[in-house]
GROMACS .gro file of N, CA and C in nm:
model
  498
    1UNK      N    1   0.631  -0.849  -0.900
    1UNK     CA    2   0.701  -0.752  -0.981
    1UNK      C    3   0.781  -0.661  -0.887
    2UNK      N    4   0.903  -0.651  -0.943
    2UNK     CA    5   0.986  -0.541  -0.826
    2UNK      C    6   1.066  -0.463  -0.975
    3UNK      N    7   1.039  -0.334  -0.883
    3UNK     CA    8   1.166  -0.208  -0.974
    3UNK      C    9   1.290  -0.191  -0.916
    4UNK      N   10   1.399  -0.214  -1.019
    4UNK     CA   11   1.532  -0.228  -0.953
    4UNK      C   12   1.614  -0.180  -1.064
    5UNK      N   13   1.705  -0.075  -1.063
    5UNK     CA   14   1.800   0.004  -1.144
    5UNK      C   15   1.736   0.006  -1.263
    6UNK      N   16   1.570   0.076  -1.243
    6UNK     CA   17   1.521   0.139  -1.392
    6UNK      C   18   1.444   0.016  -1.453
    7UNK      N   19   1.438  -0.076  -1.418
    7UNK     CA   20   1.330  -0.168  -1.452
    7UNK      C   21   1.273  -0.280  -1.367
    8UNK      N   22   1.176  -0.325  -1.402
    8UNK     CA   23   1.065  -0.386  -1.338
    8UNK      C   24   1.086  -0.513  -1.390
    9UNK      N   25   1.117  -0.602  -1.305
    9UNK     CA   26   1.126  -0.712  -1.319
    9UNK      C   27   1.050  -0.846  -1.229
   10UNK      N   28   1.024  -0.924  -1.243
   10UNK     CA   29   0.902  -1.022  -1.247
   10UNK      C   30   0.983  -1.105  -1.126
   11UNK      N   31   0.923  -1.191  -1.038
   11UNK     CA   32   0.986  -1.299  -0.961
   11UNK      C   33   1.180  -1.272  -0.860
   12UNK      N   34   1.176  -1.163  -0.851
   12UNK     CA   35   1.280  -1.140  -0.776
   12UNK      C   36   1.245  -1.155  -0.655
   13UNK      N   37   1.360  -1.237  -0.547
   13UNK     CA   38   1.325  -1.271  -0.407
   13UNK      C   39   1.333  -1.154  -0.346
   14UNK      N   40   1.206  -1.148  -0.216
   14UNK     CA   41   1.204  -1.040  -0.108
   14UNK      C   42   1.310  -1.043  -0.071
   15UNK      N   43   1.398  -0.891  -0.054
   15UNK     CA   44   1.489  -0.865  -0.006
   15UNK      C   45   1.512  -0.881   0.192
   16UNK      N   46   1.363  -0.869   0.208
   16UNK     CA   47   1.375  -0.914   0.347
   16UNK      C   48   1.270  -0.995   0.415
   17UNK      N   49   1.311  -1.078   0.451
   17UNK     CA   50   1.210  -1.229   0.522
   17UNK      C   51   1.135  -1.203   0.651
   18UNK      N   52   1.158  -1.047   0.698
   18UNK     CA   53   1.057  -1.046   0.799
   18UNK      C   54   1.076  -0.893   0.864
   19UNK      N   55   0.966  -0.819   0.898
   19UNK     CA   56   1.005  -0.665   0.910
   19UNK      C   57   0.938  -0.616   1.066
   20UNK      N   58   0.953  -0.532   1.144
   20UNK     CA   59   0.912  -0.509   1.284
   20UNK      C   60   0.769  -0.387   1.263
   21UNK      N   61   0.644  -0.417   1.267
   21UNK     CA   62   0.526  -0.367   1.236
   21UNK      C   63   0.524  -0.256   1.348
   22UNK      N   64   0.471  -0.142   1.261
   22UNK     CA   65   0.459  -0.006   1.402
   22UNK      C   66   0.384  -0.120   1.537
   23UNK      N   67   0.453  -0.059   1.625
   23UNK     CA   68   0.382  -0.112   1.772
   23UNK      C   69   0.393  -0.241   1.795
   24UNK      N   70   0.479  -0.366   1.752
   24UNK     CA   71   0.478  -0.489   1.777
   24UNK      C   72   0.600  -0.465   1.789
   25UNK      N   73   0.659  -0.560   1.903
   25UNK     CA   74   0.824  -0.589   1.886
   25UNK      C   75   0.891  -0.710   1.885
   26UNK      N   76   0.806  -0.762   1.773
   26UNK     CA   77   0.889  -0.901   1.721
   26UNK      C   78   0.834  -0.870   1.586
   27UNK      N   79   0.963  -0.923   1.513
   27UNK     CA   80   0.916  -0.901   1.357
   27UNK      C   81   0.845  -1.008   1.301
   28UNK      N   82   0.759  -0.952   1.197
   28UNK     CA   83   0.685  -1.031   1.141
   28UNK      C   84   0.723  -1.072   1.005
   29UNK      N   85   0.700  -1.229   0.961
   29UNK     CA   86   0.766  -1.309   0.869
   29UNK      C   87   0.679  -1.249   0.742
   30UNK      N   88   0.758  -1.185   0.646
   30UNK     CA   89   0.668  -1.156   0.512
   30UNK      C   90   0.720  -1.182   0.384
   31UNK      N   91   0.651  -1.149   0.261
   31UNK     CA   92   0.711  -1.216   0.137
   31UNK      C   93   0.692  -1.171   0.023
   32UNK      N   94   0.744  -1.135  -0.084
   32UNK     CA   95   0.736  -1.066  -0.180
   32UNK      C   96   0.528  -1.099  -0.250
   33UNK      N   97   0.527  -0.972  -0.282
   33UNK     CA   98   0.327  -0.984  -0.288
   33UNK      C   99   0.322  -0.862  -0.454
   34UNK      N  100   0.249  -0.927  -0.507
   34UNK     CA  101   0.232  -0.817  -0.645
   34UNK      C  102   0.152  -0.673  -0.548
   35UNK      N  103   0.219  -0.539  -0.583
   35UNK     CA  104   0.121  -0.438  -0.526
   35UNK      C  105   0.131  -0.318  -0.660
   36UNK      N  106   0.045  -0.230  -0.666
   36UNK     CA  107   0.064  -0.157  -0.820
   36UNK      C  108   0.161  -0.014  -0.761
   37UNK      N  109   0.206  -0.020  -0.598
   37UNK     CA  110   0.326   0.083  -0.613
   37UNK      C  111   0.410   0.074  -0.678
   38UNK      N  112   0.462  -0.059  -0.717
   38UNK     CA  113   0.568  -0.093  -0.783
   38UNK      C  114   0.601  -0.030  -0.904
   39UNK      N  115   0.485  -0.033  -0.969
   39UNK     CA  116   0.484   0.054  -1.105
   39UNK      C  117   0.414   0.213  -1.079
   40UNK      N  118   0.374   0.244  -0.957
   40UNK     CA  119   0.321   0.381  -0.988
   40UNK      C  120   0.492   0.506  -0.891
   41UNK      N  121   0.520   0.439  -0.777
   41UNK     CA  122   0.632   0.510  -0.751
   41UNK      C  123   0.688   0.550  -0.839
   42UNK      N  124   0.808   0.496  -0.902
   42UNK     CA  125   0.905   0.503  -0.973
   42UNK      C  126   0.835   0.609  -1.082
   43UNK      N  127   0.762   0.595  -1.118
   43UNK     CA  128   0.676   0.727  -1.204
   43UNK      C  129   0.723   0.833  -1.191
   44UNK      N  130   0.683   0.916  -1.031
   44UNK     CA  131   0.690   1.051  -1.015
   44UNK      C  132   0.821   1.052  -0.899
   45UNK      N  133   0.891   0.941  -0.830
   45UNK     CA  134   1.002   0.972  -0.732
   45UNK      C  135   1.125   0.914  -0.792
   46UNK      N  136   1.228   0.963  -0.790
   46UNK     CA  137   1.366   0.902  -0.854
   46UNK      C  138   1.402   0.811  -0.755
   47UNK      N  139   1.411   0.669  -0.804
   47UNK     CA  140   1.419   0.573  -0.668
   47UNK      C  141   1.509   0.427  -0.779
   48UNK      N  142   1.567   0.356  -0.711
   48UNK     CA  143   1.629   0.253  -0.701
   48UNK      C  144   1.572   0.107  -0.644
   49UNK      N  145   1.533   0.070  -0.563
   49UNK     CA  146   1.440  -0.049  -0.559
   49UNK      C  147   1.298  -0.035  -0.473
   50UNK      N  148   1.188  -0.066  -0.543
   50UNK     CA  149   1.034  -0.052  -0.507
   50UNK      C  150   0.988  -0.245  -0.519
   51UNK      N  151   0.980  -0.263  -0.407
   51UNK     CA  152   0.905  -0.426  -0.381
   51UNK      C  153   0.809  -0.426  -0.325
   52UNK      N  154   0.681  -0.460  -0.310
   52UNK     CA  155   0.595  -0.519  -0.231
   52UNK      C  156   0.627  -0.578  -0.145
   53UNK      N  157   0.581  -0.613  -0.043
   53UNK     CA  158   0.574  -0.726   0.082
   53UNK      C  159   0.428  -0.725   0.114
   54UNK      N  160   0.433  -0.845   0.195
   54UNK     CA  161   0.297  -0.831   0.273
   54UNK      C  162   0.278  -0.951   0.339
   55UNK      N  163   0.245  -0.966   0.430
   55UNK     CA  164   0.246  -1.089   0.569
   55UNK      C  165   0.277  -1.216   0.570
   56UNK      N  166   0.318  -1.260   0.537
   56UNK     CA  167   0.375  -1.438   0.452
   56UNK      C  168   0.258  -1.516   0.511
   57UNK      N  169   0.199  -1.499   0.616
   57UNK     CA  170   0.065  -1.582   0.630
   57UNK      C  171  -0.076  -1.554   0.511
   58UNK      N  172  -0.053  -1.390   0.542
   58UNK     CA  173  -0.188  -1.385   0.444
   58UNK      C  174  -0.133  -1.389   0.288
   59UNK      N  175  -0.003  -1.361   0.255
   59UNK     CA  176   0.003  -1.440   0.099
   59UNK      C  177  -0.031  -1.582   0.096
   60UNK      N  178   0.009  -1.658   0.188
   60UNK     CA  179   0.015  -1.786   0.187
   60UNK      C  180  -0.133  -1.827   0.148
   61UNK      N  181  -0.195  -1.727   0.218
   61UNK     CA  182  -0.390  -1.785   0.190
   61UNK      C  183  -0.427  -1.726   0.039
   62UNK      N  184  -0.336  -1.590   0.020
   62UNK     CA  185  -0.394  -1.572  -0.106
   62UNK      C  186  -0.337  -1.620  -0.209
   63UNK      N  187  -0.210  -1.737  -0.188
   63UNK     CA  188  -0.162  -1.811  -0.309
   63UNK      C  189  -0.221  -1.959  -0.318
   64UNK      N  190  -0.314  -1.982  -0.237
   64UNK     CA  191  -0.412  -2.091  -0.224
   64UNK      C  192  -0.484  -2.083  -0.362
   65UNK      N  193  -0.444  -2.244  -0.452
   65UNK     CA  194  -0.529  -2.212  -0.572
   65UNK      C  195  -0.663  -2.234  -0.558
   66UNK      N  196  -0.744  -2.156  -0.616
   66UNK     CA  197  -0.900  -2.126  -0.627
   66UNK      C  198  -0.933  -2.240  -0.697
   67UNK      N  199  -1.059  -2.319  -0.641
   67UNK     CA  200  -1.105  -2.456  -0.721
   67UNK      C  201  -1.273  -2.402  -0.743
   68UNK      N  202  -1.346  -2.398  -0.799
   68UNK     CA  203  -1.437  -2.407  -0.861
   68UNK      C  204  -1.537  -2.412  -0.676
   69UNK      N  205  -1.582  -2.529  -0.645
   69UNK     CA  206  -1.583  -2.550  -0.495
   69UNK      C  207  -1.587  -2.437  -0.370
   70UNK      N  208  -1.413  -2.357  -0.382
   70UNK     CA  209  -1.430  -2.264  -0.302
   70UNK      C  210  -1.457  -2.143  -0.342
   71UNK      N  211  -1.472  -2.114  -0.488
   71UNK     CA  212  -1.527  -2.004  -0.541
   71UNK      C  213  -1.653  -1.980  -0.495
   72UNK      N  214  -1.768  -2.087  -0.519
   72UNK     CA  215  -1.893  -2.094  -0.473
   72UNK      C  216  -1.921  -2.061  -0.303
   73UNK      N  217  -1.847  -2.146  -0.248
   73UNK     CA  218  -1.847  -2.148  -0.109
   73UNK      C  219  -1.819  -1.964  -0.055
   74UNK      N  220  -1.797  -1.880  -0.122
   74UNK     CA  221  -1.740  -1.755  -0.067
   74UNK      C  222  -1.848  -1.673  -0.076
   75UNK      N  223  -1.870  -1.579   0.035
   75UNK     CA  224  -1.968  -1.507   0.035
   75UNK      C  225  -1.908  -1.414  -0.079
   76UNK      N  226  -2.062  -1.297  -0.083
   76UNK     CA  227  -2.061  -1.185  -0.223
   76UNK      C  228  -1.956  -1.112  -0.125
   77UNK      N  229  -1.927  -1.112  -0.028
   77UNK     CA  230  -1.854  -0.985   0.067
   77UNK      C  231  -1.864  -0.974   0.184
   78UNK      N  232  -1.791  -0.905   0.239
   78UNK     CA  233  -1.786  -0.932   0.388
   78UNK      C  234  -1.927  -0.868   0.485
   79UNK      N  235  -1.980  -0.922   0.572
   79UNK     CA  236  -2.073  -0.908   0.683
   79UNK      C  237  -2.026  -0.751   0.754
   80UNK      N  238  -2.156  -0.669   0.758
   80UNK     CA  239  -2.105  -0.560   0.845
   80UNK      C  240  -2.037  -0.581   0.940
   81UNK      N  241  -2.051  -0.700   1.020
   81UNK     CA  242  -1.956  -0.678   1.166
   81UNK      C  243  -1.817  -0.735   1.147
   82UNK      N  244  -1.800  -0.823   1.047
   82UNK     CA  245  -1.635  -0.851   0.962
   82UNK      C  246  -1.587  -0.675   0.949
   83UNK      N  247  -1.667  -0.608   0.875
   83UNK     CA  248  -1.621  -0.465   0.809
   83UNK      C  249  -1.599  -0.350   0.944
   84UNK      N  250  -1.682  -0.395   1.029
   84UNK     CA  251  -1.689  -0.300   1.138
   84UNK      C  252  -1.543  -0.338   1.229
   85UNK      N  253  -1.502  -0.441   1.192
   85UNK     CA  254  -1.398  -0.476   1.305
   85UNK      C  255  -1.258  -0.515   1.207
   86UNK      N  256  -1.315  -0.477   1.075
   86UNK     CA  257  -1.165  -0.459   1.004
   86UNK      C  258  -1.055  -0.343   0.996
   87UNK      N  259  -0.936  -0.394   1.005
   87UNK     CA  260  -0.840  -0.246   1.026
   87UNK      C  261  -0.734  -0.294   0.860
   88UNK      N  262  -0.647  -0.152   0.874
   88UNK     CA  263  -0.545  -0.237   0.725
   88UNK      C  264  -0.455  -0.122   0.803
   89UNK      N  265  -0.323  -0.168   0.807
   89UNK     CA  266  -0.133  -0.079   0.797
   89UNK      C  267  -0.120  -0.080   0.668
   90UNK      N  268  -0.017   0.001   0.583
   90UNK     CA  269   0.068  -0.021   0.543
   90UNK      C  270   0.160   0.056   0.525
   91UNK      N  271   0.292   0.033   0.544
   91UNK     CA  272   0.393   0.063   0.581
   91UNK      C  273   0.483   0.049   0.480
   92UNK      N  274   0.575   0.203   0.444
   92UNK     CA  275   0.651   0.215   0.342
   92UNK      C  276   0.789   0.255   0.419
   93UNK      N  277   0.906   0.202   0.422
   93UNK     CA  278   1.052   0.151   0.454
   93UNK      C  279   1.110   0.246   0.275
   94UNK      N  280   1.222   0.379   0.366
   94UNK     CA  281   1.243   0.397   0.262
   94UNK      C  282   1.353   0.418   0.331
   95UNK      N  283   1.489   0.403   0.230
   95UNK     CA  284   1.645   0.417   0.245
   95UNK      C  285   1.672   0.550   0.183
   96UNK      N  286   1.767   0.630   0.210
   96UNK     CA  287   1.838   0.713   0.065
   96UNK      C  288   1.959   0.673   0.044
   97UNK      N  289   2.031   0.749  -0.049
   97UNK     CA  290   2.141   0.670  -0.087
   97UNK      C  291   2.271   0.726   0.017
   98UNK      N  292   2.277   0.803   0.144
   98UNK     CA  293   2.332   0.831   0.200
   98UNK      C  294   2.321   0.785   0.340
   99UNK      N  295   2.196   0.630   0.340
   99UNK     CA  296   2.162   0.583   0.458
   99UNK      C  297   2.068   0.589   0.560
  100UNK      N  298   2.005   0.748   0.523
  100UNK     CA  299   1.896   0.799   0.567
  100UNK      C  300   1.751   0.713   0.615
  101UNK      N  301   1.701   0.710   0.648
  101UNK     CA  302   1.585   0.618   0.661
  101UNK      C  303   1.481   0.702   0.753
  102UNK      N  304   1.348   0.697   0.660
  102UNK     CA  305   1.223   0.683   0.689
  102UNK      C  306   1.098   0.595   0.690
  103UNK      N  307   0.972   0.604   0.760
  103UNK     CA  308   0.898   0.498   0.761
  103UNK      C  309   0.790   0.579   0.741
  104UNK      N  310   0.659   0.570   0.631
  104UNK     CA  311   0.536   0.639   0.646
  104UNK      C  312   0.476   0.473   0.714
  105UNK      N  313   0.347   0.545   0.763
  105UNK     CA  314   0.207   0.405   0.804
  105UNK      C  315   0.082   0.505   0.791
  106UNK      N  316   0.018   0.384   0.695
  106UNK     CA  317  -0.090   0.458   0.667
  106UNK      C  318  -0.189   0.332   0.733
  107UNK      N  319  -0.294   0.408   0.830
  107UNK     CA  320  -0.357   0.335   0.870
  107UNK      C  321  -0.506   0.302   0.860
  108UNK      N  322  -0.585   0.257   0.875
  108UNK     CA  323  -0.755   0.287   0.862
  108UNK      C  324  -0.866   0.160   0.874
  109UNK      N  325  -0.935   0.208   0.892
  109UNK     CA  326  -1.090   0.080   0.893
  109UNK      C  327  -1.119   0.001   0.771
  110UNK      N  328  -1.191  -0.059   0.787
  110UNK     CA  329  -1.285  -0.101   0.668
  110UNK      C  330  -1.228  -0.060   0.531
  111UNK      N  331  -1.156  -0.166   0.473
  111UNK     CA  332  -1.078  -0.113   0.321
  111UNK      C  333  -1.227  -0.104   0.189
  112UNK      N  334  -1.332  -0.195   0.251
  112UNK     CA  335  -1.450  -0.144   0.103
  112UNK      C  336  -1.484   0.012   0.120
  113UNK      N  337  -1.526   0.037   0.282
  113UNK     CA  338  -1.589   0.188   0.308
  113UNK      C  339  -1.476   0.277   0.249
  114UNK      N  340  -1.332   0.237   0.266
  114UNK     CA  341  -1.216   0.318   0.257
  114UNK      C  342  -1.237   0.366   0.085
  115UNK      N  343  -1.185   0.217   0.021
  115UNK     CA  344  -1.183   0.220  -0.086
  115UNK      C  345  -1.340   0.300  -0.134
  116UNK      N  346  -1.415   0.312  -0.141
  116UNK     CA  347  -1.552   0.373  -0.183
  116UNK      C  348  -1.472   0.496  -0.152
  117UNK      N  349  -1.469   0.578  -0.037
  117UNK     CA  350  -1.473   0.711  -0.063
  117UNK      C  351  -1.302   0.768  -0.140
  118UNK      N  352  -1.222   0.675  -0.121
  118UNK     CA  353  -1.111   0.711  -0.184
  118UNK      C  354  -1.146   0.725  -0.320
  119UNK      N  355  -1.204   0.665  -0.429
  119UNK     CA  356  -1.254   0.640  -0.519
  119UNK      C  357  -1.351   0.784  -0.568
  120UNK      N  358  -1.398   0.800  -0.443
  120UNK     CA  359  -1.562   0.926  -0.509
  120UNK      C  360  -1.463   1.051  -0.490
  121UNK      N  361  -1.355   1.045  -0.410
  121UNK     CA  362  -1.260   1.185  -0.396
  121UNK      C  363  -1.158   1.191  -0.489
  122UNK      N  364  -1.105   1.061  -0.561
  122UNK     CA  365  -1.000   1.104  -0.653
  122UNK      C  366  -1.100   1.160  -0.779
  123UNK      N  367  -1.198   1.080  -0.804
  123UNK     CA  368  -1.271   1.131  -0.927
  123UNK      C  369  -1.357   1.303  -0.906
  124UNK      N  370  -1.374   1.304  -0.759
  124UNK     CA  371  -1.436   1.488  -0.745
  124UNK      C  372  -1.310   1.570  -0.777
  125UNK      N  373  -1.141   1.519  -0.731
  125UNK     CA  374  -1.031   1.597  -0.734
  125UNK      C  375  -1.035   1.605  -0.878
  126UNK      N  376  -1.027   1.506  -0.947
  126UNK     CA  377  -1.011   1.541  -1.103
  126UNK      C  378  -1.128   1.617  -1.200
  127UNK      N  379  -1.201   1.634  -1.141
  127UNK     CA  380  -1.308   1.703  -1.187
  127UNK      C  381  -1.297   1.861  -1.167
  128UNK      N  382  -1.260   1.864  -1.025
  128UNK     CA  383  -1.278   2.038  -0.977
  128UNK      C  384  -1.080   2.105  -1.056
  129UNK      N  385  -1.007   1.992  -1.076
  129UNK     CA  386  -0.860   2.070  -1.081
  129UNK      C  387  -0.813   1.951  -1.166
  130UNK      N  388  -0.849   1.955  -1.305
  130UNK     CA  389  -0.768   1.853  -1.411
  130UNK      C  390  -0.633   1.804  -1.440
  131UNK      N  391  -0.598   1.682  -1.418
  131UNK     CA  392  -0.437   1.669  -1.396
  131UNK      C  393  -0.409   1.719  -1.528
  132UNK      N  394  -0.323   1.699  -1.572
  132UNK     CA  395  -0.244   1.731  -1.672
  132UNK      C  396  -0.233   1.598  -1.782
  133UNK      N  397  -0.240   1.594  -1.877
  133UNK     CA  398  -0.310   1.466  -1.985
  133UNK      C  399  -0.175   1.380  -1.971
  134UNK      N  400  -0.254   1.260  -1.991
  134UNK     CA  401  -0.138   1.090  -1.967
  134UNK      C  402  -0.189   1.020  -1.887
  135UNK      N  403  -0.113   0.872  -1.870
  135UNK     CA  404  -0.128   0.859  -1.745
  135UNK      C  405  -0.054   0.887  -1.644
  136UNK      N  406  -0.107   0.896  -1.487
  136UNK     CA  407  -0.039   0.959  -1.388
  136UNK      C  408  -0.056   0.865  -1.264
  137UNK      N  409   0.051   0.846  -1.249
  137UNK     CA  410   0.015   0.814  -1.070
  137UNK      C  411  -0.047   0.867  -1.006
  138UNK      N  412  -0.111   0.850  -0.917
  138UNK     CA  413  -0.238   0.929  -0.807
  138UNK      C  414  -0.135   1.064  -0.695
  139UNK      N  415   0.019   1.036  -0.658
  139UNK     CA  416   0.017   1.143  -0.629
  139UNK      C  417   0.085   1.283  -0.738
  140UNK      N  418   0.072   1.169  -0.854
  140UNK     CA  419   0.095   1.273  -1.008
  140UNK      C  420  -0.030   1.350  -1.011
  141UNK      N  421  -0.180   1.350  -0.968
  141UNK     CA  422  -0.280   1.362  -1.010
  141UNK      C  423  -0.289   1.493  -0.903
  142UNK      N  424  -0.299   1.448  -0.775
  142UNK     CA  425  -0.294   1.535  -0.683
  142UNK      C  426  -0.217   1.565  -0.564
  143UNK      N  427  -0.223   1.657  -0.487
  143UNK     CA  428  -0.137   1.640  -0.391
  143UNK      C  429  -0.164   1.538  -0.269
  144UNK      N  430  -0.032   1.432  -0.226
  144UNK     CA  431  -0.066   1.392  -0.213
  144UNK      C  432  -0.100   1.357  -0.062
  145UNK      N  433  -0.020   1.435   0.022
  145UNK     CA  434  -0.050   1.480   0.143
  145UNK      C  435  -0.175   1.554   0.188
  146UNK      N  436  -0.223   1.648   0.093
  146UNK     CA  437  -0.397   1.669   0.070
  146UNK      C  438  -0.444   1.606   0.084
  147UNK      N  439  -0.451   1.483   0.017
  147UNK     CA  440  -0.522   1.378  -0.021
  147UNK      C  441  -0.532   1.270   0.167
  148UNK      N  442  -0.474   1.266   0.139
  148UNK     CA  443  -0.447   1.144   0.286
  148UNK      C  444  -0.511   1.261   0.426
  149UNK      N  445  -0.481   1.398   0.425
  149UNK     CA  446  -0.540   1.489   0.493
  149UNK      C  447  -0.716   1.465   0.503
  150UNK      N  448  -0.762   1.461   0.367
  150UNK     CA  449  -0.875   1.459   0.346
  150UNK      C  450  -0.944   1.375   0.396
  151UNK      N  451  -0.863   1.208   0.406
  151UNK     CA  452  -0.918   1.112   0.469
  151UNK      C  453  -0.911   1.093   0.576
  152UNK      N  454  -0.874   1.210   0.676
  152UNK     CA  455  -0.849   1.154   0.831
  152UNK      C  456  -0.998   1.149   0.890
  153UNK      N  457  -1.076   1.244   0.855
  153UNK     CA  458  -1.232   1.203   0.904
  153UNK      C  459  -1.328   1.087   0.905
  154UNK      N  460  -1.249   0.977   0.772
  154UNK     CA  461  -1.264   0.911   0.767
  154UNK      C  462  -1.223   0.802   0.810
  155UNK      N  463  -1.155   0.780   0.947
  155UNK     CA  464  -1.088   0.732   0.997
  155UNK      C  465  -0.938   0.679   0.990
  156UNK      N  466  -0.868   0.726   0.863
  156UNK     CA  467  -0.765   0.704   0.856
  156UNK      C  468  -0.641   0.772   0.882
  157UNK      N  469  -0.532   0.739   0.955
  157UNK     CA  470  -0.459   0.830   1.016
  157UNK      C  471  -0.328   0.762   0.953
  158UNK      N  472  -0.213   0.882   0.904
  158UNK     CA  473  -0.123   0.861   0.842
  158UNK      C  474  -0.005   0.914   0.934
  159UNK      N  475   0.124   0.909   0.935
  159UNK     CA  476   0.247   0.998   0.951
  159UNK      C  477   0.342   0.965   0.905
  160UNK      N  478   0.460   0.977   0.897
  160UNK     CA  479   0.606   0.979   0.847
  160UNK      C  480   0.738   0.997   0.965
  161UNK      N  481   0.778   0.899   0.978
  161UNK     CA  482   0.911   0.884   1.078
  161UNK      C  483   1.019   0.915   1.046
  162UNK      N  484   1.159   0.975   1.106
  162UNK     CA  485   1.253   0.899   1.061
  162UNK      C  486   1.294   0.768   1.146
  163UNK      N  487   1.334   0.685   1.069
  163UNK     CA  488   1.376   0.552   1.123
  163UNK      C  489   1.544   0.532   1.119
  164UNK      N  490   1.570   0.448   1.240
  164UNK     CA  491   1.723   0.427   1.278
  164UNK      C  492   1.769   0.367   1.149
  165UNK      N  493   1.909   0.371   1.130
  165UNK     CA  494   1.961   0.285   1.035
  165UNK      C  495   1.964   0.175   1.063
  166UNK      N  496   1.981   0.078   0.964
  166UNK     CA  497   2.033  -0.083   1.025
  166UNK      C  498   2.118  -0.116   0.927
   0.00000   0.00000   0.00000
């Protein structure tokens, strides 16, 4: 799914076949990937095209159809020392309409430990300071630089660049 002049549309090709990852300097081959920014950006930022990407190797494994066989074969979840030695990027490429360019990277460990406390903090944020009724995107809900603040103890470290034009 990609958002493009006000709507969201299904199966549009990645606009770009391969992107240069903070700290590597050869770009890496990637490919359009369903992600739910697609539909939560465009919510609260006035924007023009929102796509997913994500590593053309690891889509490639996750467009591997599931057979009955390797369903079974899969553990309940990953082994502490898989989790202990897992990391996740991701990296948001933004244009303005005057050429401008920035890059956030959000970085961190272990996406179950991540995901768990991201999870127990959006639901304490909405508890102590009630968004405002609907639904909302998460940085509709709270702030969202707070938010990513909150998680640096938790090993995750964020910033915001500006990036050269191309």
């Amino acid at each position: 799914m990609t958002y493009h002049d006000g709507d969201w549309r299904p199966g549009m090709p990645a606009r770009r076949t391969a992107i240069t990852l903070p700290g590597q300097s050869e770009a890496t081959p990637v490919m359009a990937f369903p992600v739910s920014e697609v539909v939560t950006i465009p919510r609260h930022i006035r924007v023009r095209h929102v796509q997913g990407l994500t590593e053309a190797a690891l889509g490639d494994r996750l467009n591997t159809p599931l057979t009955p066989e390797i369903i079974q074969s899969l553990p309940e979840g990953p082994d502490e020392d898989s989790r202990r030695t897992q990391h996740f990027t991701y990296v948001l490429d933004a244009t303005s309409t005057d050429g401008r360019r920035a890059r956030g990277i959000v970085r961190g460990p272990d996406t179950y430990g991540t995901t768990a406390v991201i999870a127990v903090e959006s639901a304490r944020r909405l508890i102590a300071e009630p968004a405002k009724a609907g639904v909302l995107a998460p940085a509709q809900a709270y702030h969202p630089t707070a938010f990513l603040d909150f998680l640096i103890p938790h090993g995750i470290q964020w910033n915001i660049e500006d990036a050269p034009a191309t």
